[in-house]
Amino acid sequence: MRLSDLRGRSVAVWGTGREGRAAVTAVAAHGPAELVAVDDSANFLSLDWSGALAEVAPLVVGEEGFARLAAADVVVRSPGVPQTHPWLVELRRRGVTVTGGSALWMADHAARTVGVTGSKGKSTTSSLISHLLTAVGQPNVFGGNIGVPLLDLPDAELYVLELSSYQCSDLTDSPRVAVVTALFPEHLDAHGGEQEYYRDKLNLLAHGPETVVVNGTDERLAAELGDRPAVLVGRPDSFHVAPGPDGTPWFHAADRPLFPRTTLPLVGAHNAGNLCVALAVLDALGVDVPARSDEVATAVAAFQGLAHRLREIANSSGLTFVDDSLATNPHAAMHAIDAYEGRPLTVIVGGNDRGLDYTPLREHLTEREITVIGIPDSGPRIVETLAGLPRVRTELADDLVAAVRLARKLTPAEGVVLLSPAAPSYGRFRNFEHRSEVFAQAVRETA
């Protein structure tokens, strides 16, 4: 379904955040017979709905919202509406057409798009792809789950998108190049179970992409991929890291050394893997990476990383504060912890509790000396999961500001205070950017 298909039809946009606002604006421009906005979860975090938005799409809140959704020809749901929402289950049972803004946009732009998803690594990888493409003379527009709704993107010849499982689930068109960085259980409460999550995530690949690029070292991803043809990155016949001419780790294209691992300024083995995936995407788009390795290396060295992914915050106390607000699951937090191995470390965990299994985090910290501070809502459950580990000190704090204050007291000089929540931000913050803002402000206020 395309935006143009909504002309003359009754449309309800479900959700009033960034995605919902973008959908209302885009749908209104195509002349629907009726357009309303529905918000069933209005609270203190809700954004103002007034002016031009309210004129073209009156806002319906609370229980009345379901009647308006059920009466619509088409419901455009925001990504934050879970697959398990009782209203959504009932709408689909009744045969109401449900789509998303990302699906509407992709129907018109798939042939010009690189789409990146994954249970971890999708933000950094998509950002790397966009950065490197620009450096080699392929300008592009970058957006998606990273902060710019697809329906707000300007016209361009090439797009690079970071896509969440929620955005992928409604797609009926795959991008030209479909990328998956990793796969492990996440968002299970929103998708209905582990297999349902994998199904929705891999829907990115289900509609005829020209090229599929995946992390070939991820065993679960390889198993779920099945017999789909794909470029398997991280293996010796593709882009990978191995000893180079000087004996240190180098990035390679098959058996050809490209440039040293130290060229990439991002810490952690996972980030080296992210770059390998990005290089494979450049190759899929016709860039001769080995022939242009010096040019690519210069661009890699200039990459700044993301504002909310292992971003260090300047502080004069001697401690290093690190914002990793984008780490919304235990596996992402584990990679962040590994990036600071060898330094005294305090990690702040907790956020929206989606019922994730934190046993992998416990197993990862079995032999590690570390302080873990849990904050609501899931922090206490994470701390309980870590109980009994002999070298893990656990504490609880009432909120993020209190956790930063406590971390200053508990972390030795020259140590690291890492916000890597292993949980989403929703419920107490508008989004991961808001959580980062509160963390940075807390660092300043507690100095």
CSV table of C-alpha atoms in Angstrom, one decimal:
chain,number,residue,atom,x,y,z
A,1,MET,CA,0.0,0.0,0.0
A,2,ARG,CA,1.2,3.5,-1.0
A,3,LEU,CA,0.3,6.9,0.4
A,4,SER,CA,-1.5,7.6,-2.8
A,5,ASP,CA,-3.8,4.6,-2.1
A,6,LEU,CA,-5.2,6.5,0.9
A,7,ARG,CA,-6.9,9.2,-1.2
A,8,GLY,CA,-10.6,9.3,-0.6
A,9,ARG,CA,-10.4,6.8,2.3
A,10,SER,CA,-11.0,7.0,6.0
A,11,VAL,CA,-7.7,6.9,7.8
A,12,ALA,CA,-6.9,6.7,11.5
A,13,VAL,CA,-3.3,7.4,12.7
A,14,TRP,CA,-2.6,5.6,15.9
A,15,GLY,CA,0.1,7.3,18.0
A,16,THR,CA,1.0,11.0,18.4
A,17,GLY,CA,4.8,10.9,18.8
A,18,ARG,CA,7.3,11.7,16.1
A,19,GLU,CA,6.1,8.9,13.8
A,20,GLY,CA,2.4,9.7,14.3
A,21,ARG,CA,2.9,13.4,13.6
A,22,ALA,CA,4.9,12.6,10.4
A,23,ALA,CA,2.1,10.2,9.3
A,24,VAL,CA,-0.6,12.7,9.8
A,25,THR,CA,1.2,15.3,7.7
A,26,ALA,CA,2.0,12.8,5.0
A,27,VAL,CA,-1.5,11.3,4.8
A,28,ALA,CA,-3.2,14.7,4.9
A,29,ALA,CA,-1.3,15.7,1.8
A,30,HIS,CA,-2.9,12.8,-0.2
A,31,GLY,CA,-6.5,13.8,0.4
A,32,PRO,CA,-8.1,11.2,2.7
A,33,ALA,CA,-11.9,11.4,3.0
A,34,GLU,CA,-11.5,11.5,6.8
A,35,LEU,CA,-8.4,11.6,9.1
A,36,VAL,CA,-8.2,11.3,12.8
A,37,ALA,CA,-5.4,10.8,15.3
A,38,VAL,CA,-5.7,8.3,18.2
A,39,ASP,CA,-3.7,8.2,21.4
A,40,ASP,CA,-4.7,5.5,23.9
A,41,SER,CA,-1.8,6.2,26.3
A,42,ALA,CA,-1.8,10.0,26.8
A,43,ASN,CA,0.3,10.9,29.8
A,44,PHE,CA,2.7,13.6,31.1
A,45,LEU,CA,5.2,12.6,28.3
A,46,SER,CA,2.7,13.2,25.5
A,47,LEU,CA,3.6,16.0,23.1
A,48,ASP,CA,1.2,18.9,22.5
A,49,TRP,CA,-1.4,18.2,19.7
A,50,SER,CA,-2.6,21.6,18.4
A,51,GLY,CA,-2.4,24.0,15.5
A,52,ALA,CA,-2.2,22.5,12.0
A,53,LEU,CA,-2.0,18.9,13.2
A,54,ALA,CA,-5.3,19.2,15.2
A,55,GLU,CA,-7.0,20.9,12.3
A,56,VAL,CA,-6.3,18.2,9.8
A,57,ALA,CA,-6.6,15.3,12.3
A,58,PRO,CA,-8.7,15.8,15.4
A,59,LEU,CA,-7.2,13.9,18.4
A,60,VAL,CA,-9.2,11.1,20.0
A,61,VAL,CA,-8.0,9.8,23.3
A,62,GLY,CA,-8.9,7.0,25.7
A,63,GLU,CA,-11.4,4.2,25.1
A,64,GLU,CA,-13.2,6.2,22.4
A,65,GLY,CA,-10.1,5.7,20.3
A,66,PHE,CA,-10.8,2.1,19.5
A,67,ALA,CA,-14.2,2.9,17.9
A,68,ARG,CA,-12.5,5.4,15.6
A,69,LEU,CA,-9.8,2.9,14.7
A,70,ALA,CA,-12.3,0.1,14.0
A,71,ALA,CA,-14.4,2.4,11.8
A,72,ALA,CA,-11.4,3.4,9.6
A,73,ASP,CA,-10.7,2.0,6.2
A,74,VAL,CA,-7.0,2.0,7.1
A,75,VAL,CA,-5.1,2.3,10.4
A,76,VAL,CA,-1.6,3.7,10.3
A,77,ARG,CA,0.0,2.6,13.5
A,78,SER,CA,3.1,4.1,15.0
A,79,PRO,CA,6.0,1.7,15.7
A,80,GLY,CA,5.5,2.1,19.4
A,81,VAL,CA,2.1,0.3,19.3
A,82,PRO,CA,3.0,-3.3,20.1
A,83,GLN,CA,1.8,-6.3,18.1
A,84,THR,CA,0.3,-7.7,21.3
A,85,HIS,CA,-1.9,-4.6,22.0
A,86,PRO,CA,-5.4,-5.9,22.6
A,87,TRP,CA,-6.9,-3.3,20.2
A,88,LEU,CA,-4.5,-4.3,17.4
A,89,VAL,CA,-5.3,-8.0,17.9
A,90,GLU,CA,-9.0,-7.2,17.6
A,91,LEU,CA,-8.6,-4.9,14.6
A,92,ARG,CA,-6.7,-7.6,12.7
A,93,ARG,CA,-9.4,-10.2,13.8
A,94,ARG,CA,-12.0,-7.9,12.2
A,95,GLY,CA,-10.0,-7.6,9.0
A,96,VAL,CA,-9.2,-3.9,9.4
A,97,THR,CA,-6.2,-2.9,7.2
A,98,VAL,CA,-3.3,-2.0,9.4
A,99,THR,CA,-0.1,-0.6,8.1
A,100,GLY,CA,2.7,1.8,9.3
A,101,GLY,CA,4.4,4.9,8.1
A,102,SER,CA,7.6,3.0,7.3
A,103,ALA,CA,5.7,0.6,5.1
A,104,LEU,CA,3.9,3.4,3.3
A,105,TRP,CA,7.2,5.1,2.6
A,106,MET,CA,9.1,2.0,1.6
A,107,ALA,CA,6.5,1.1,-1.0
A,108,ASP,CA,7.6,4.2,-3.0
A,109,HIS,CA,11.4,4.2,-2.2
A,110,ALA,CA,12.5,0.6,-1.7
A,111,ALA,CA,14.7,0.5,-4.9
A,112,ARG,CA,16.8,3.5,-3.6
A,113,THR,CA,17.2,2.2,0.0
A,114,VAL,CA,19.6,0.4,2.2
A,115,GLY,CA,17.7,-0.9,5.3
A,116,VAL,CA,19.5,-1.9,8.4
A,117,THR,CA,18.1,-3.8,11.4
A,118,GLY,CA,19.4,-6.1,14.1
A,119,SER,CA,19.0,-6.8,17.8
A,120,LYS,CA,22.2,-4.8,18.3
A,121,GLY,CA,24.5,-2.8,16.1
A,122,LYS,CA,22.0,-1.4,13.7
A,123,SER,CA,22.4,2.3,14.8
A,124,THR,CA,26.2,2.3,14.5
A,125,THR,CA,26.2,0.2,11.3
A,126,SER,CA,23.7,2.3,9.5
A,127,SER,CA,25.5,5.5,10.6
A,128,LEU,CA,28.8,4.0,9.3
A,129,ILE,CA,27.2,3.1,6.0
A,130,SER,CA,25.9,6.6,5.4
A,131,HIS,CA,29.1,8.2,6.5
A,132,LEU,CA,31.3,6.0,4.2
A,133,LEU,CA,29.0,6.3,1.2
A,134,THR,CA,29.2,10.1,1.4
A,135,ALA,CA,33.0,9.9,1.6
A,136,VAL,CA,33.2,7.9,-1.6
A,137,GLY,CA,31.0,10.2,-3.6
A,138,GLN,CA,27.5,8.6,-3.0
A,139,PRO,CA,25.5,11.2,-1.1
A,140,ASN,CA,22.5,9.8,0.8
A,141,VAL,CA,19.8,10.7,3.3
A,142,PHE,CA,20.1,9.0,6.7
A,143,GLY,CA,17.0,8.4,8.8
A,144,GLY,CA,14.6,5.9,10.3
A,145,ASN,CA,14.6,4.7,13.9
A,146,ILE,CA,17.7,6.8,14.6
A,147,GLY,CA,15.5,9.8,15.0
A,148,VAL,CA,14.0,11.0,11.7
A,149,PRO,CA,10.7,9.2,10.7
A,150,LEU,CA,10.8,7.9,7.1
A,151,LEU,CA,7.8,10.1,6.2
A,152,ASP,CA,9.8,13.2,7.1
A,153,LEU,CA,12.7,12.4,4.8
A,154,PRO,CA,13.5,14.7,1.9
A,155,ASP,CA,13.7,13.3,-1.7
A,156,ALA,CA,17.0,11.7,-2.5
A,157,GLU,CA,18.7,9.3,-4.9
A,158,LEU,CA,19.8,7.0,-2.0
A,159,TYR,CA,18.6,6.4,1.5
A,160,VAL,CA,20.3,4.6,4.5
A,161,LEU,CA,17.8,3.7,7.2
A,162,GLU,CA,18.0,2.2,10.6
A,163,LEU,CA,14.8,0.1,11.1
A,164,SER,CA,13.4,-1.3,14.4
A,165,SER,CA,11.6,-4.6,14.6
A,166,TYR,CA,8.4,-2.6,14.9
A,167,GLN,CA,9.1,-0.8,11.6
A,168,CYS,CA,10.1,-4.0,9.8
A,169,SER,CA,7.0,-5.9,10.8
A,170,ASP,CA,4.6,-4.0,8.6
A,171,LEU,CA,6.8,-3.9,5.5
A,172,THR,CA,5.4,-5.3,2.2
A,173,ASP,CA,8.5,-4.2,0.3
A,174,SER,CA,12.1,-4.9,1.0
A,175,PRO,CA,14.9,-2.3,0.5
A,176,ARG,CA,17.3,-2.8,-2.3
A,177,VAL,CA,20.0,-3.8,0.2
A,178,ALA,CA,18.7,-5.5,3.4
A,179,VAL,CA,21.1,-5.7,6.3
A,180,VAL,CA,20.8,-7.7,9.6
A,181,THR,CA,23.6,-7.2,12.2
A,182,ALA,CA,22.6,-9.6,15.0
A,183,LEU,CA,19.6,-11.6,16.3
A,184,PHE,CA,18.7,-12.5,19.9
A,185,PRO,CA,15.5,-12.3,22.0
A,186,GLU,CA,14.3,-8.8,22.5
A,187,HIS,CA,11.0,-6.9,22.6
A,188,LEU,CA,9.2,-10.2,23.4
A,189,ASP,CA,6.3,-8.5,25.2
A,190,ALA,CA,5.6,-6.3,22.1
A,191,HIS,CA,5.9,-9.1,19.5
A,192,GLY,CA,4.3,-12.0,21.4
A,193,GLY,CA,7.3,-14.3,21.7
A,194,GLU,CA,10.8,-15.1,20.5
A,195,GLN,CA,9.8,-16.6,17.2
A,196,GLU,CA,7.3,-13.8,16.5
A,197,TYR,CA,10.1,-11.3,17.2
A,198,TYR,CA,12.4,-13.0,14.7
A,199,ARG,CA,9.6,-13.2,12.2
A,200,ASP,CA,8.9,-9.5,12.4
A,201,LYS,CA,12.6,-8.6,12.4
A,202,LEU,CA,13.4,-10.7,9.3
A,203,ASN,CA,10.4,-9.4,7.5
A,204,LEU,CA,12.9,-6.9,6.2
A,205,LEU,CA,14.2,-9.7,4.0
A,206,ALA,CA,10.9,-11.2,3.0
A,207,HIS,CA,9.9,-9.1,-0.1
A,208,GLY,CA,12.6,-9.6,-2.7
A,209,PRO,CA,15.7,-7.5,-1.7
A,210,GLU,CA,18.4,-7.3,-4.4
A,211,THR,CA,21.1,-8.1,-1.8
A,212,VAL,CA,21.1,-9.4,1.8
A,213,VAL,CA,24.1,-8.7,4.0
A,214,VAL,CA,24.2,-10.3,7.4
A,215,ASN,CA,26.7,-10.9,10.3
A,216,GLY,CA,27.9,-14.4,9.4
A,217,THR,CA,29.3,-15.0,12.8
A,218,ASP,CA,25.9,-14.8,14.6
A,219,GLU,CA,24.8,-18.4,14.9
A,220,ARG,CA,21.2,-17.6,15.8
A,221,LEU,CA,20.9,-15.3,12.8
A,222,ALA,CA,22.4,-17.9,10.5
A,223,ALA,CA,19.9,-20.4,11.7
A,224,GLU,CA,16.9,-18.1,11.3
A,225,LEU,CA,18.2,-17.0,7.9
A,226,GLY,CA,17.8,-20.6,6.6
A,227,ASP,CA,18.5,-21.0,2.9
A,228,ARG,CA,18.1,-17.3,1.9
A,229,PRO,CA,21.1,-16.2,-0.2
A,230,ALA,CA,23.1,-13.7,1.7
A,231,VAL,CA,26.6,-12.1,2.0
A,232,LEU,CA,27.9,-13.6,5.2
A,233,VAL,CA,30.2,-11.0,6.8
A,234,GLY,CA,32.9,-11.8,9.3
A,235,ARG,CA,34.0,-15.0,7.6
A,236,PRO,CA,37.3,-15.5,5.8
A,237,ASP,CA,35.8,-15.1,2.3
A,238,SER,CA,34.2,-11.8,3.1
A,239,PHE,CA,35.0,-8.7,5.1
A,240,HIS,CA,36.6,-9.6,8.4
A,241,VAL,CA,39.3,-8.8,11.0
A,242,ALA,CA,42.5,-10.9,11.0
A,243,PRO,CA,46.3,-10.3,11.6
A,244,GLY,CA,47.7,-8.0,9.0
A,245,PRO,CA,51.1,-7.4,7.5
A,246,ASP,CA,52.5,-6.1,10.8
A,247,GLY,CA,50.9,-8.8,12.9
A,248,THR,CA,48.3,-6.6,14.4
A,249,PRO,CA,44.6,-6.9,13.7
A,250,TRP,CA,43.6,-5.5,10.2
A,251,PHE,CA,40.4,-5.2,8.3
A,252,HIS,CA,40.4,-7.6,5.3
A,253,ALA,CA,38.4,-8.1,2.1
A,254,ALA,CA,38.7,-11.9,1.9
A,255,ASP,CA,42.5,-12.4,1.8
A,256,ARG,CA,43.4,-8.8,1.0
A,257,PRO,CA,44.4,-6.5,3.9
A,258,LEU,CA,42.8,-3.1,3.8
A,259,PHE,CA,43.8,-1.1,6.9
A,260,PRO,CA,44.6,-1.6,10.6
A,261,ARG,CA,41.9,-2.1,13.2
A,262,THR,CA,43.2,0.9,15.0
A,263,THR,CA,41.9,3.1,12.1
A,264,LEU,CA,38.4,2.8,13.5
A,265,PRO,CA,38.1,5.1,16.6
A,266,LEU,CA,35.3,3.0,18.2
A,267,VAL,CA,36.1,0.7,21.0
A,268,GLY,CA,34.9,-3.0,21.2
A,269,ALA,CA,35.1,-6.0,18.9
A,270,HIS,CA,31.4,-5.5,18.1
A,271,ASN,CA,32.2,-2.2,16.4
A,272,ALA,CA,34.8,-3.9,14.3
A,273,GLY,CA,32.1,-6.3,13.2
A,274,ASN,CA,29.8,-3.4,12.4
A,275,LEU,CA,32.4,-1.8,10.1
A,276,CYS,CA,32.8,-5.1,8.3
A,277,VAL,CA,29.1,-5.2,7.6
A,278,ALA,CA,29.2,-1.5,6.4
A,279,LEU,CA,32.1,-2.4,4.0
A,280,ALA,CA,30.1,-5.3,2.6
A,281,VAL,CA,27.2,-2.9,1.9
A,282,LEU,CA,29.5,-0.5,0.0
A,283,ASP,CA,30.7,-3.5,-2.0
A,284,ALA,CA,27.0,-4.4,-2.8
A,285,LEU,CA,26.4,-0.9,-4.1
A,286,GLY,CA,29.4,-1.1,-6.5
A,287,VAL,CA,32.2,0.5,-4.5
A,288,ASP,CA,35.5,-1.2,-5.0
A,289,VAL,CA,36.6,-1.1,-1.4
A,290,PRO,CA,40.1,-2.7,-1.9
A,291,ALA,CA,40.9,-0.4,-4.7
A,292,ARG,CA,39.8,2.6,-2.6
A,293,SER,CA,41.1,1.4,0.7
A,294,ASP,CA,43.1,4.5,1.5
A,295,GLU,CA,40.1,6.7,0.8
A,296,VAL,CA,37.8,4.5,2.9
A,297,ALA,CA,40.4,4.3,5.7
A,298,THR,CA,40.5,8.1,5.9
A,299,ALA,CA,36.7,8.2,6.2
A,300,VAL,CA,36.7,5.4,8.8
A,301,ALA,CA,39.3,7.4,10.9
A,302,ALA,CA,37.0,10.4,10.8
A,303,PHE,CA,33.9,8.6,12.0
A,304,GLN,CA,32.7,10.1,15.3
A,305,GLY,CA,30.2,7.5,16.4
A,306,LEU,CA,26.7,8.1,17.7
A,307,ALA,CA,25.8,10.6,20.3
A,308,HIS,CA,24.1,7.9,22.5
A,309,ARG,CA,26.3,4.9,21.8
A,310,LEU,CA,29.5,4.7,24.0
A,311,ARG,CA,29.9,8.4,23.9
A,312,GLU,CA,32.2,9.8,26.6
A,313,ILE,CA,31.2,12.9,28.4
A,314,ALA,CA,33.9,15.4,29.3
A,315,ASN,CA,34.2,15.7,33.1
A,316,SER,CA,37.0,17.1,35.3
A,317,SER,CA,36.5,14.7,38.3
A,318,GLY,CA,38.9,12.0,36.9
A,319,LEU,CA,36.0,9.7,36.2
A,320,THR,CA,35.0,8.8,32.7
A,321,PHE,CA,31.2,9.1,32.1
A,322,VAL,CA,29.9,7.1,29.1
A,323,ASP,CA,26.5,7.6,27.5
A,324,ASP,CA,25.3,4.3,26.0
A,325,SER,CA,21.6,5.0,26.2
A,326,LEU,CA,21.0,3.2,22.9
A,327,ALA,CA,21.8,-0.1,24.7
A,328,THR,CA,18.3,-1.4,25.2
A,329,ASN,CA,19.0,-5.1,25.8
A,330,PRO,CA,21.4,-7.1,27.9
A,331,HIS,CA,23.5,-8.2,24.9
A,332,ALA,CA,24.2,-4.6,23.9
A,333,ALA,CA,25.1,-3.8,27.6
A,334,MET,CA,27.5,-6.8,27.6
A,335,HIS,CA,29.4,-5.4,24.6
A,336,ALA,CA,29.6,-2.0,26.2
A,337,ILE,CA,31.0,-3.5,29.4
A,338,ASP,CA,33.6,-5.4,27.4
A,339,ALA,CA,34.7,-2.2,25.7
A,340,TYR,CA,36.0,-1.0,29.1
A,341,GLU,CA,37.6,-4.2,30.3
A,342,GLY,CA,40.6,-3.5,32.5
A,343,ARG,CA,39.3,-0.3,34.1
A,344,PRO,CA,37.2,0.0,37.3
A,345,LEU,CA,33.7,0.1,36.1
A,346,THR,CA,30.2,1.1,37.4
A,347,VAL,CA,27.3,0.4,35.1
A,348,ILE,CA,23.8,1.8,35.5
A,349,VAL,CA,21.1,-0.5,34.3
A,350,GLY,CA,17.3,-0.4,34.1
A,351,GLY,CA,14.4,1.0,32.2
A,352,ASN,CA,11.1,-0.1,30.7
A,353,ASP,CA,10.7,-3.7,31.8
A,354,ARG,CA,9.8,-5.9,28.8
A,355,GLY,CA,10.3,-9.1,30.6
A,356,LEU,CA,13.7,-9.8,29.1
A,357,ASP,CA,15.8,-12.7,30.4
A,358,TYR,CA,18.9,-11.2,32.1
A,359,THR,CA,20.6,-14.6,32.7
A,360,PRO,CA,23.0,-13.9,29.8
A,361,LEU,CA,24.2,-10.8,31.6
A,362,ARG,CA,24.7,-12.8,34.8
A,363,GLU,CA,26.7,-15.4,33.0
A,364,HIS,CA,28.8,-12.6,31.3
A,365,LEU,CA,29.7,-11.1,34.7
A,366,THR,CA,30.5,-14.3,36.5
A,367,GLU,CA,34.2,-13.6,36.6
A,368,ARG,CA,34.1,-9.8,36.4
A,369,GLU,CA,34.7,-7.3,39.2
A,370,ILE,CA,32.1,-4.6,38.6
A,371,THR,CA,29.5,-2.4,40.4
A,372,VAL,CA,26.0,-2.5,39.0
A,373,ILE,CA,23.4,0.2,40.0
A,374,GLY,CA,19.8,-0.6,39.1
A,375,ILE,CA,17.2,2.0,38.4
A,376,PRO,CA,13.4,1.6,37.8
A,377,ASP,CA,11.6,-0.1,36.4
A,378,SER,CA,13.6,-3.2,35.5
A,379,GLY,CA,16.7,-2.3,37.6
A,380,PRO,CA,15.7,-4.2,40.7
A,381,ARG,CA,15.0,-7.4,38.6
A,382,ILE,CA,18.4,-7.1,36.9
A,383,VAL,CA,20.1,-6.7,40.3
A,384,GLU,CA,18.2,-9.7,41.7
A,385,THR,CA,19.4,-11.7,38.7
A,386,LEU,CA,23.0,-10.9,39.6
A,387,ALA,CA,22.6,-11.8,43.2
A,388,GLY,CA,25.4,-14.1,44.6
A,389,LEU,CA,28.1,-13.2,42.1
A,390,PRO,CA,31.2,-12.9,44.3
A,391,ARG,CA,32.8,-10.0,42.4
A,392,VAL,CA,29.7,-8.0,41.5
A,393,ARG,CA,28.6,-5.3,43.8
A,394,THR,CA,24.9,-4.3,43.3
A,395,GLU,CA,23.0,-1.2,44.5
A,396,LEU,CA,19.6,0.3,43.8
A,397,ALA,CA,18.8,4.0,43.1
A,398,ASP,CA,15.4,5.8,42.9
A,399,ASP,CA,16.2,7.4,39.5
A,400,LEU,CA,18.9,8.1,37.0
A,401,VAL,CA,20.1,11.3,38.8
A,402,ALA,CA,20.4,9.4,42.1
A,403,ALA,CA,22.3,6.6,40.3
A,404,VAL,CA,24.9,9.1,38.9
A,405,ARG,CA,25.3,10.6,42.4
A,406,LEU,CA,25.8,7.1,43.9
A,407,ALA,CA,28.2,6.1,41.1
A,408,ARG,CA,30.5,9.1,41.9
A,409,LYS,CA,30.8,7.7,45.5
A,410,LEU,CA,31.4,4.1,44.5
A,411,THR,CA,33.7,4.3,41.5
A,412,PRO,CA,37.4,4.5,42.1
A,413,ALA,CA,39.5,7.3,40.7
A,414,GLU,CA,40.2,6.9,36.9
A,415,GLY,CA,37.2,4.6,36.7
A,416,VAL,CA,34.3,4.5,34.3
A,417,VAL,CA,30.6,5.2,35.0
A,418,LEU,CA,28.7,3.6,32.1
A,419,LEU,CA,25.0,4.2,31.4
A,420,SER,CA,24.2,1.1,29.5
A,421,PRO,CA,20.6,0.4,30.6
A,422,ALA,CA,19.9,-3.0,28.9
A,423,ALA,CA,16.3,-1.7,28.7
A,424,PRO,CA,14.3,0.8,26.7
A,425,SER,CA,13.6,4.3,27.9
A,426,TYR,CA,9.9,4.5,27.5
A,427,GLY,CA,7.7,5.1,30.6
A,428,ARG,CA,10.0,7.5,32.4
A,429,PHE,CA,11.6,9.2,29.4
A,430,ARG,CA,10.2,10.3,26.0
A,431,ASN,CA,12.9,8.3,24.2
A,432,PHE,CA,16.6,7.3,24.4
A,433,GLU,CA,17.7,10.9,23.6
A,434,HIS,CA,15.7,12.2,26.5
A,435,ARG,CA,17.4,9.6,28.8
A,436,SER,CA,20.8,10.8,27.5
A,437,GLU,CA,19.9,14.4,28.2
A,438,VAL,CA,19.0,13.6,31.8
A,439,PHE,CA,22.2,11.6,32.2
A,440,ALA,CA,24.4,14.4,30.9
A,441,GLN,CA,22.6,16.9,33.1
A,442,ALA,CA,23.1,14.7,36.1
A,443,VAL,CA,26.8,14.4,35.4
A,444,ARG,CA,27.0,18.2,35.3
A,445,GLU,CA,24.8,18.8,38.4
A,446,THR,CA,26.7,16.2,40.6
A,447,ALA,CA,30.2,17.4,39.6
